[in-house]
CSV table of C-alpha atoms in Angstrom, one decimal:
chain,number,residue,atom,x,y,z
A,1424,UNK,CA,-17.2,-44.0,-2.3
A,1425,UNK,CA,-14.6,-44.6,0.1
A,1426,UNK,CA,-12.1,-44.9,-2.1
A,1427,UNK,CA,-13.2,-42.0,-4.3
A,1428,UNK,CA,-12.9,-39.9,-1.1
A,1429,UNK,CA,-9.4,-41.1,-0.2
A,1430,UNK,CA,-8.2,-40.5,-3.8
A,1431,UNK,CA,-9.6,-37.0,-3.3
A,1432,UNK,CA,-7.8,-36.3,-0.2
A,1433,UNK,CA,-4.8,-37.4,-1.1
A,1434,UNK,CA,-4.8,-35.7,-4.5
A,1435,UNK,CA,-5.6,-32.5,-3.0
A,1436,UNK,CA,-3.1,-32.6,-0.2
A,1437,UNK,CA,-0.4,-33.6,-2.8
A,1438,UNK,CA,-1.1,-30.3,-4.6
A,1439,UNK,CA,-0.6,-28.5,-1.2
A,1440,UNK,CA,2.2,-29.9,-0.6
A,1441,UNK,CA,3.6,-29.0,-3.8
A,1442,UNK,CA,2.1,-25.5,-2.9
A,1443,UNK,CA,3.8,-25.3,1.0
A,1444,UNK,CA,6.8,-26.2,0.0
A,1445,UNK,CA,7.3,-23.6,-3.0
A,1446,UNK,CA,6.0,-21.4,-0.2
A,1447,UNK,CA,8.8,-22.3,2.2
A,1448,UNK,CA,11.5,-22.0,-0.9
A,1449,UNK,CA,10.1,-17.9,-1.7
A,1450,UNK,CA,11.1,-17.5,1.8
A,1451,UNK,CA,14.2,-19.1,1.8
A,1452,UNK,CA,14.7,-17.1,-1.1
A,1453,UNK,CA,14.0,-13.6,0.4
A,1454,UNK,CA,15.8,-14.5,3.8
A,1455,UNK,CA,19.4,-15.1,1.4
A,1456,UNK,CA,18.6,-12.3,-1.4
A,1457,UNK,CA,16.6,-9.6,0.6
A,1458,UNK,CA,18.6,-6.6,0.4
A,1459,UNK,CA,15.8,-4.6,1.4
A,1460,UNK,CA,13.8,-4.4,4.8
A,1461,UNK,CA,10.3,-4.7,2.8
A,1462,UNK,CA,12.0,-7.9,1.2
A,1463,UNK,CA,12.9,-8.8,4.8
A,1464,UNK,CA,9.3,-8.6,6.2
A,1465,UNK,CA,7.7,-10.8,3.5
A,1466,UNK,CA,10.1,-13.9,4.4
A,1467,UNK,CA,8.3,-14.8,8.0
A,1468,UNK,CA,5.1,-14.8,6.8
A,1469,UNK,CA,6.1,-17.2,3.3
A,1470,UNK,CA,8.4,-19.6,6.1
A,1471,UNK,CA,5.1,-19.8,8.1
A,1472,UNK,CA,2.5,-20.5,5.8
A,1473,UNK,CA,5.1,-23.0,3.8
A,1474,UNK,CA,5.3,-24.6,7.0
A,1475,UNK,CA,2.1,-25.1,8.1
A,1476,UNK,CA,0.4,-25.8,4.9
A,1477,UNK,CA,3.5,-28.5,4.2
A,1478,UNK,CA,2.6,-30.0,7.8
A,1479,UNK,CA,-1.4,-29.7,7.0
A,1480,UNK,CA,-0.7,-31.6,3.8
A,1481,UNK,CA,1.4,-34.7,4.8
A,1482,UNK,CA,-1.1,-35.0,8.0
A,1483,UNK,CA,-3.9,-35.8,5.3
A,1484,UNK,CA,-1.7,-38.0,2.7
A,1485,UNK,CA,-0.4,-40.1,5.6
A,1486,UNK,CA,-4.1,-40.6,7.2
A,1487,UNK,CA,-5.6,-41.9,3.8
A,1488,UNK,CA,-2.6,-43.4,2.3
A,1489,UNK,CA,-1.9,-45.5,5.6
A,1490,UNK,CA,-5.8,-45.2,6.1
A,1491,UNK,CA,-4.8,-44.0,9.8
A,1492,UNK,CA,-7.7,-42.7,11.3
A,1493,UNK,CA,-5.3,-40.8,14.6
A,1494,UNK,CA,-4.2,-38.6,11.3
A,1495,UNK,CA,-7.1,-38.6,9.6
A,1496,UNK,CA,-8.7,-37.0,13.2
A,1497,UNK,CA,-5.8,-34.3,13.7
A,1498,UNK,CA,-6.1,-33.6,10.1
A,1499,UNK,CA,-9.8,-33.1,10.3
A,1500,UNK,CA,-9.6,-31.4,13.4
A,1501,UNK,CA,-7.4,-28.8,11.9
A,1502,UNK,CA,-9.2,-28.0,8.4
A,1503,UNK,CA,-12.2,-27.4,11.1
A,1504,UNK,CA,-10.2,-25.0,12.8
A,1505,UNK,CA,-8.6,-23.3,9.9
A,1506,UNK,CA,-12.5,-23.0,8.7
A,1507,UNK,CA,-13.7,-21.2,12.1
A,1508,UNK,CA,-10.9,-19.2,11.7
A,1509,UNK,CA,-10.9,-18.2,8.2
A,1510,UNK,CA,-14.9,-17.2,8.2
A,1511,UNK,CA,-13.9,-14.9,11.5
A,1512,UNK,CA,-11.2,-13.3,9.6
A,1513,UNK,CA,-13.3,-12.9,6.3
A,1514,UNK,CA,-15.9,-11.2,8.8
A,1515,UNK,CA,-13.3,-9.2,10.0
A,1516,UNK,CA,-11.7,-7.9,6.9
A,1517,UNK,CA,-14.8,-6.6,5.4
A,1518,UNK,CA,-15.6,-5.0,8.9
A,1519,UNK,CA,-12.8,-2.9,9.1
A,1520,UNK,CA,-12.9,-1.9,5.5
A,1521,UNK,CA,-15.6,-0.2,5.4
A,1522,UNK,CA,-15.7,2.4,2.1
A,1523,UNK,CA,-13.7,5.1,2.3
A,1524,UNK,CA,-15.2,8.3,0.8
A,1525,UNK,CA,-12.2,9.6,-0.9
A,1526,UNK,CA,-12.5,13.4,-2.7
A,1527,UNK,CA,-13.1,12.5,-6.6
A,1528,UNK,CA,-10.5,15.7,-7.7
A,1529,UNK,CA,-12.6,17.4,-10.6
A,1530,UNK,CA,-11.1,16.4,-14.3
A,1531,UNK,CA,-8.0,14.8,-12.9
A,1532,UNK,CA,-9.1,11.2,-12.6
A,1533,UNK,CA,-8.0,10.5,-9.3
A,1534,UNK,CA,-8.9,10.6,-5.5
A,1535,UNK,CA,-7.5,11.7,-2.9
A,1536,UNK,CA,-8.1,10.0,0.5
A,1537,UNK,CA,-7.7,11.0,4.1
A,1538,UNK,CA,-6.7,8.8,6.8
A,1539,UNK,CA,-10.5,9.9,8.6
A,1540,UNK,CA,-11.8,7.8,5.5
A,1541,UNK,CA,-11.0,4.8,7.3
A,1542,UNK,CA,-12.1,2.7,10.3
A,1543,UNK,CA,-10.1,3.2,13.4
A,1544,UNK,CA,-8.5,-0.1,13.6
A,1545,UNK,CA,-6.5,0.6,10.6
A,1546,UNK,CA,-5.6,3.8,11.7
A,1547,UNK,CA,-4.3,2.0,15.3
A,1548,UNK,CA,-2.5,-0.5,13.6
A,1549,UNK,CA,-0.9,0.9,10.2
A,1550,UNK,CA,-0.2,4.5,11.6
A,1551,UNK,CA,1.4,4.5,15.1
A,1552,UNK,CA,4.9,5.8,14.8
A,1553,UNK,CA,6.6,2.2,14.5
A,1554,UNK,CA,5.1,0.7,11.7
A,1555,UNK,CA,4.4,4.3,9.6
A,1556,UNK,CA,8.1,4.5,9.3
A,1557,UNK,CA,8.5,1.0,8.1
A,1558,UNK,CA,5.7,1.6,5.6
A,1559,UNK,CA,7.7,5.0,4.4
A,1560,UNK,CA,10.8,2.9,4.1
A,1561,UNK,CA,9.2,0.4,1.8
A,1562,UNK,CA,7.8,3.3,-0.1
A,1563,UNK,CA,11.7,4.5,-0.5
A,1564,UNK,CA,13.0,1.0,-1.3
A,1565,UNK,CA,9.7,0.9,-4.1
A,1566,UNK,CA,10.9,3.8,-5.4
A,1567,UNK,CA,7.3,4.9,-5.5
A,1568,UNK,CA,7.7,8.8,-6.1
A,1569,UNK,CA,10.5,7.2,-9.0
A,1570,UNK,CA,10.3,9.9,-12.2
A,1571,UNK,CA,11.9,7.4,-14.5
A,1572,UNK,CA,9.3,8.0,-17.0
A,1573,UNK,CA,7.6,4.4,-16.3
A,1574,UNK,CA,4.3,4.3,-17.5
A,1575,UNK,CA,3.0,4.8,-14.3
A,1576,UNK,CA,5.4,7.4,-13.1
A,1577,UNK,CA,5.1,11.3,-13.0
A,1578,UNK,CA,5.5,13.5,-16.4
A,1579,UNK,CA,6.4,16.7,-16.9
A,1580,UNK,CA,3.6,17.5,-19.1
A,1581,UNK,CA,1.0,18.9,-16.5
A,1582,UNK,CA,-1.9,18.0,-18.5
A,1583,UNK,CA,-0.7,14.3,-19.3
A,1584,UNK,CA,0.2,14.1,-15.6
A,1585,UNK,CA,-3.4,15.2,-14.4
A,1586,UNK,CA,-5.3,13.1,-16.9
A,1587,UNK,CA,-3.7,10.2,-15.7
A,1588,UNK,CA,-4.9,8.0,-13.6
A,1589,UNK,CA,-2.3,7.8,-10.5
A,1590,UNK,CA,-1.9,4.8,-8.2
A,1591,UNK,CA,-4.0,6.4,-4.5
A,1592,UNK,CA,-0.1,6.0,-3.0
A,1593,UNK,CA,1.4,7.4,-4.9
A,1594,UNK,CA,-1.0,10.1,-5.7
A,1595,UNK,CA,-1.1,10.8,-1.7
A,1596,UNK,CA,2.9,10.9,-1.1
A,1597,UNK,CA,4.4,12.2,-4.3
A,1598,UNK,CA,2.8,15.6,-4.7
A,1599,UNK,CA,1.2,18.1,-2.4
A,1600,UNK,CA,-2.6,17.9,-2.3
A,1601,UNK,CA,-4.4,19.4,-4.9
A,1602,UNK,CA,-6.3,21.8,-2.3
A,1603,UNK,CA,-3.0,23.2,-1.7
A,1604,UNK,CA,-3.0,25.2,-4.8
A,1605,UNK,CA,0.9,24.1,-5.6
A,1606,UNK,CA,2.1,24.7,-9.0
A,1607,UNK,CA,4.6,22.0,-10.7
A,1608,UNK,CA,7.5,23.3,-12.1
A,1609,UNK,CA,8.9,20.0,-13.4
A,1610,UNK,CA,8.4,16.3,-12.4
A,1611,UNK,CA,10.3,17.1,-8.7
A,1612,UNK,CA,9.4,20.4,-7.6
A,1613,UNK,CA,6.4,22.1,-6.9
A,1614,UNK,CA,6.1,25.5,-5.7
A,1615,UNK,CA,3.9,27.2,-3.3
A,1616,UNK,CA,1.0,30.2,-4.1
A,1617,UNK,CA,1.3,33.2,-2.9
A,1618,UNK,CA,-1.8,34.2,-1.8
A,1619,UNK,CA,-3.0,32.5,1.5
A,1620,UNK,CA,-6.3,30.9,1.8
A,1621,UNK,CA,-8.0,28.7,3.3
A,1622,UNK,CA,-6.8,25.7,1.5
A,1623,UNK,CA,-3.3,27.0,2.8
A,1624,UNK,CA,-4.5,26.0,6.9
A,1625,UNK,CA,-4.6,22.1,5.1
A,1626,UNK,CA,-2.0,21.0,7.6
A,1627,UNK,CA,-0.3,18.5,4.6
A,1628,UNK,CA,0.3,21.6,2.9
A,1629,UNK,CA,3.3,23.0,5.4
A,1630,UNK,CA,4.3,19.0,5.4
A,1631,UNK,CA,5.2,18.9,1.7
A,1632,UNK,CA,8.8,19.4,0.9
A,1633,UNK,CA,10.5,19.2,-2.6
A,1634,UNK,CA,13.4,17.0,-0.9
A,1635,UNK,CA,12.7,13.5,-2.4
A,1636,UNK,CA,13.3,12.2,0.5
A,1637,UNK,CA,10.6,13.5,2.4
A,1638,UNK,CA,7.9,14.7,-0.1
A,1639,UNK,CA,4.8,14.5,1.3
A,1640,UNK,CA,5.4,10.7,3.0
A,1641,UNK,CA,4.4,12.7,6.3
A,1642,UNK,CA,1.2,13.9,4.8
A,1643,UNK,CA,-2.5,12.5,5.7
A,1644,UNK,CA,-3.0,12.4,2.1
A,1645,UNK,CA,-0.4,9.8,1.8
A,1646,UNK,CA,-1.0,8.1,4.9
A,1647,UNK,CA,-5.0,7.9,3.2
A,1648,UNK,CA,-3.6,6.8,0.2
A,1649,UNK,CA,-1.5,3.8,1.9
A,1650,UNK,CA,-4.8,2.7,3.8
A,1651,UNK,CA,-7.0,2.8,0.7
A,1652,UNK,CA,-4.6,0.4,-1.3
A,1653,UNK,CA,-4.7,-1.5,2.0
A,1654,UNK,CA,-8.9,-1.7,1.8
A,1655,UNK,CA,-8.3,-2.5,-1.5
A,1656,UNK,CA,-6.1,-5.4,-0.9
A,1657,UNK,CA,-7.6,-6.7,1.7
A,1658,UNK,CA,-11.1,-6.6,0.4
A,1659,UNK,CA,-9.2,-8.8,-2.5
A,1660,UNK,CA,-8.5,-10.9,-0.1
A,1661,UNK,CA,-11.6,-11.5,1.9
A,1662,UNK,CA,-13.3,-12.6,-1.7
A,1663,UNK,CA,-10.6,-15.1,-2.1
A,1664,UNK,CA,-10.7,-16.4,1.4
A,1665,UNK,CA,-14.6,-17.1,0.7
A,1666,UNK,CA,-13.3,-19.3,-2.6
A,1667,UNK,CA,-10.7,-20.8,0.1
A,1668,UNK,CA,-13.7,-21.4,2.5
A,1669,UNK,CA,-15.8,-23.2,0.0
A,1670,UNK,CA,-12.7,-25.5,-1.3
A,1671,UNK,CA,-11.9,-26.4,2.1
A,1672,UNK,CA,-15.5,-27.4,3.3
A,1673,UNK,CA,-15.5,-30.1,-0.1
A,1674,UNK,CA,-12.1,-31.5,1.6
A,1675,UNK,CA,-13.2,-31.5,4.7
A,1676,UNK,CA,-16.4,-33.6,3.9
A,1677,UNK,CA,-14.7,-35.3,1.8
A,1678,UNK,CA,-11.6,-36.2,4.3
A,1679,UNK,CA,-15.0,-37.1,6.8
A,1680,UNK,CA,-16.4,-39.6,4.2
A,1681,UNK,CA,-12.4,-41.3,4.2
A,1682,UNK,CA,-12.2,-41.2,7.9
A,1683,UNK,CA,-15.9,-42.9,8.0
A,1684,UNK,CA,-14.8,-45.2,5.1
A,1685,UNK,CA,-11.6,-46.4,7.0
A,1686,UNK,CA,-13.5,-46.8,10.2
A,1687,UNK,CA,-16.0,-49.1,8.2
A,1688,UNK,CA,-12.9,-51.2,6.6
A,1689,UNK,CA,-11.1,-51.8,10.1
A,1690,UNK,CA,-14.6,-53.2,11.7
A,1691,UNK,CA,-15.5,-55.3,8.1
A,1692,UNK,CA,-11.9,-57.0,8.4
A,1693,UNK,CA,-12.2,-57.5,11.9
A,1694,UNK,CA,-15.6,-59.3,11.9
A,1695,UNK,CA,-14.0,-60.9,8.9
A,1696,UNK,CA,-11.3,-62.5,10.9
């Protein structure tokens, strides 16, 4: 069994080794050929998590290969850490994304959200002046509101374009809100009705503007749609951290059975001697 277990651990920390250090070469990558700030943002984390998973990873190979129980302890100690951690963060993600409602827009295939949709922590976080305008620029650099006629981009045809089913960003920054009662003229400009109502006092509706540079990247709508694909990511990733969780408490018992293994090894060639 002991020898099963270190074969384990070391097979499994090879692979994250492998896994770190591609990490760490993604963010070397973006730091040299990142023109953009998005691009920019994504090298810290990819450094980090190359770096620590790298570290993790030779920790366990060099407490079973050298059967070093000092490593084989730090290791340990870590994964049991990283496990605390992770099941407080999982807990956490699915806390503070709780369901949006999101208005279902009758016959248009598509919601459109509102920044109340969402728990407050998200709104603290994602929508304070700093890091909205960061989010807008990597909305620019994405060319999100883009009318290239990509498959997921904006059509002339009015009925193609409400039939289809539009990304929730791009759905909340690239037009004016449906309530609004705008009429599209072509795939950039939308004009205003002339009768006032009461979907008029919708405060997005004096924020739209037909300058691609602005569109409606001030709007609630698009400020809801930019939380919901953030629920939506991040609920992705609270499942996978649960697969995470479960992989790591097999290598953690696993690396305890090695640890227990070595121990019993040490004191068999001792008595030996």
């Amino acid at each position: 069994m002991g020898r099963v277990s270190n074969f384990i651990v070391v097979l499994v920390n090879t692979l994250l080794l492998i896994v770190g250090l591609v990490s760490l070469a993604f963010g070397v990558v973006f730091t040299v050929q990142g023109d953009t700030h998005c691009e920019k943002v994504m090298t810290k984390p990819a450094l980090i998590l190359g770096g620590f998973v790298a570290a993790v990873a030779l920790l366990g190979l060099i407490g079973s290969l050298c059967k070093s129980n000092f490593f084989m302890f730090i290791y340990l100690t870590i994964l049991f850490l990283l496990i605390v951690g992770l099941i407080g963060f999982t807990i956490f993600v699915f806390l503070i994304t709780n369901p949006g409602a999101g208005k279902v827009v009758s016959n248009r295939g598509f919601n459109e959200h509102r920044t109340w949709d969402f728990s407050n922590w998200l709104h603290k976080h994602f929508l304070n002046d700093k890091n909205w305008n960061q989010i807008k620029s990597c909305l620019h650099d994405a060319n999100v509101c883009g009318t290239s006629g990509k498959s997921n981009g904006f059509h002339y045809h009015s009925f193609v374009f409400f039939k289809k089913t539009l990304p929730t960003v791009q759905d909340g920054c690239c037009k004016p809100p449906s309530a609004c009662g705008f009429e599209s003229k072509n795939a950039t400009v939308w004009e205003a009705p002339n009768a006032t109502g009461p979907a008029i006092q919708d405060p997005d509706c004096q924020t739209w503007s037909n300058n691609q540079l602005e569109l409606c990247y001030d709007c609630n709508s698009c400020k809801g749609g930019v939380l919901a694909n953030f629920k939506k990511e991040w609920r992705s990733l609270a499942i996978i951290n649960i697969v995470i969780l479960l992989c790591l408490i097999f290598v953690y018992s696993i690396g305890c059975c090695a640890r227990r293994s070595n121990k019993s090894n040490k004191t068999y060639i001792r008595g030996f001697a």
